[in-house]
Amino acid sequence: MTASAEPVRAHRRARTGAIVQAALPFVLLLLLWQGLVAGLQVSPLVFPSLSAVVRAAGQGLRDGSLFLHLGASLARVAIGTAIALLLAVPLGMAMGVSRAVAAFFTPLLRFFSVLAGIAWIPIATLWFGYGFGAIVFVIFNAVFFVVAYNTLLGVATIPVELRRAAASLGARRWSMVREVLLPGALPNIVTGIRTGLGFAWRALIAAEMIATSTGLGYMLFLARDFYRTEVIVLGMVLVGCTWLALDRLLLAPLERRTIERWGVVRGA
Amino acid sequence: MKELLVERLSKIYFDPDRGERIAALEEVSLRIAPGEFVAVVGPSGCGKSTLLNLIAGFLEPTSGRILLDGRPVRGPGPDRGVVFQSYALFPWKTVLENVAFGPRMRGLPKAECHAKAMRYLELVGLAHVAHRYPRELSGGMQQRVGVVRALANEPEILLMDEPFAAVDAQTRMTLQEELARIYEERRPTILFVTHDVNEAVFLADRVLLLSKGRLREEIPVPIARPRRWPRLVEDDDFKALVARTLSAVRAA
Ligand SMILES: Nc1ncnc2c1ncn2[C@@H]1O[C@H](COP(=O)(O)OP(=O)(O)O)[C@@H](O)[C@H]1O
Ligand SMILES: [Mg+2]
């Protein structure tokens, strides 16, 4: 054993330990579930057995319906988020540059951030009908206000010396945005995206129950009509797992890296 | 290189919390000739940063004028290079990109900017860290970058606000000697603000004494260059000038 292998091993051991610790409660929950449903002879109309859910998952994988619903949900989130970012970041930047723009929009942003997502569903279905447009609009709303607000926050936290340094090196308005404000605000922007997507994901499931014919939310809601509790529970597990995967494997690492790479180290 | 003229400059802040007006600078006039090194000393809160920030164009004067080469100063611009106490390096840019920033803003081709930045980094012996990020450098090295970033943009005047106050005493003396060397080689025009009398006398041709927002006294420093610490700590003229300046600061 070499000396340099030791820290790597210790690191791996710590990682494995963390994974075991995170998984353990779920394993116990599954055992409890299986035990209770079998022991109390719970009717499948009230709550499914673990094995029924696993069978439903197998069925969904074979006929492709799981991929259809999951894919539909993810595509809506991606499109709604993309549109929101394209508009929110420039607005946040404009607010960071101009005090007047910031003063005008800040109260509006605060108000609409509270409405995040779900409250927009009724009006969205009136405007866009029951389908793609309404859901993308709901996602857009969940992400837009949070990201715009965080962009503004990010610009505000850039030390004034950095702006002054850039200005006295000859940076005009556009260079200031591109070279200082955008990179300086990036950690906050990514945090905003992560928070906004959290809202968006919850809002998406709610919206899909009402306003569409595909997606995880729809899958849940449709199963209820047929008393298919195993499909309902499968859908719930998928909603949770998909978000955890998205957050842990994509958003959290992205946020960490942005902060490491772009974060302003305060106090020299 | 152009002359800097400050005429009856005043700055009154309004503190909305206490509802008070603070006269940070009152009727300050000064002239800095091309190639001259002028230091402004005074205790903390006497208005040094205010004076520098007005000249840099970061603040608007309440009254008075600032002329560079006869033209009034309006807002910050590349004709006045600034070195900050907090270094103010862009943390998301490498050392090289930081130094190349000014030339790039002037629209020079990238390769040319980088070549120029490299030459300036060599001037302070930092070419080997060109591709590192500022946070990987010690405070002293960061401020060397801060100084050459301002120099690489070839400003008419260099404005320095207590640039060496945040580093340890040993590094500070090295940085002071390096700045003296750069000045002796290139003769840029420098306005240097500090609360450290030793530093002011060591570096400058002329020391201006600022107290409670007013210029009180002007002390010429007729000490030969090159100036290096081992010689000056033994030098009776230097010691006498420091003593005289110190007592003037205390009396003001
Ligand atoms: N933005 C501001 N608003 C109100 N008062 C200020 C502001 N900036 C500085 N002052 C006050 O003006 C005076 C001079 O400050 P400053 O120029 O920073 O002094 P120095 O750099 O010599 O320490 C101090 O009394 C300080 O409290
Ligand atoms: Mg100061």
XYZ file of N, CA and C in Angstrom, chain A residues 190 193-195 197-198 243 245-258:
63
model
N -27.106 30.657 -10.821
C -27.242 29.198 -10.774
C -28.052 28.769 -9.547
N -31.545 29.265 -10.481
C -32.040 28.206 -11.367
C -32.418 26.976 -10.551
N -31.560 26.654 -9.589
C -31.820 25.459 -8.774
C -33.107 25.636 -7.956
N -33.252 26.784 -7.316
C -34.458 27.055 -6.537
C -35.692 27.080 -7.433
N -36.187 25.730 -10.345
C -36.546 24.406 -10.865
C -37.260 23.576 -9.801
N -36.892 23.790 -8.535
C -37.595 23.102 -7.454
C -39.071 23.478 -7.449
N -36.630 14.102 -9.426
C -36.160 15.374 -8.893
C -34.843 15.201 -8.143
N -32.575 12.970 -8.579
C -31.500 12.726 -9.544
C -31.092 14.038 -10.212
N -32.106 14.807 -10.648
C -31.848 16.077 -11.320
C -31.068 17.020 -10.402
N -31.509 17.080 -9.151
C -30.923 18.024 -8.210
C -29.529 17.589 -7.776
N -29.402 16.306 -7.381
C -28.129 15.815 -6.830
C -27.071 15.633 -7.915
N -27.490 15.147 -9.073
C -26.498 14.787 -10.093
C -26.211 15.932 -11.055
N -27.148 16.878 -11.192
C -26.938 17.951 -12.155
C -26.832 19.318 -11.478
N -27.894 19.702 -10.766
C -27.961 21.082 -10.275
C -26.982 21.362 -9.138
N -26.934 20.464 -8.150
C -26.044 20.723 -7.007
C -24.575 20.773 -7.437
N -24.101 19.815 -8.242
C -22.705 19.914 -8.701
C -22.452 21.178 -9.522
N -23.448 21.535 -10.361
C -23.306 22.749 -11.174
C -23.155 23.972 -10.277
N -23.983 24.034 -9.252
C -23.927 25.164 -8.321
C -22.574 25.201 -7.615
N -22.119 24.039 -7.136
C -20.858 23.990 -6.406
C -19.703 24.446 -7.296
N -19.700 23.922 -8.531
C -18.600 24.291 -9.439
C -18.625 25.769 -9.778
N -19.826 26.302 -9.996
C -19.899 27.724 -10.332
C -19.355 28.565 -9.199
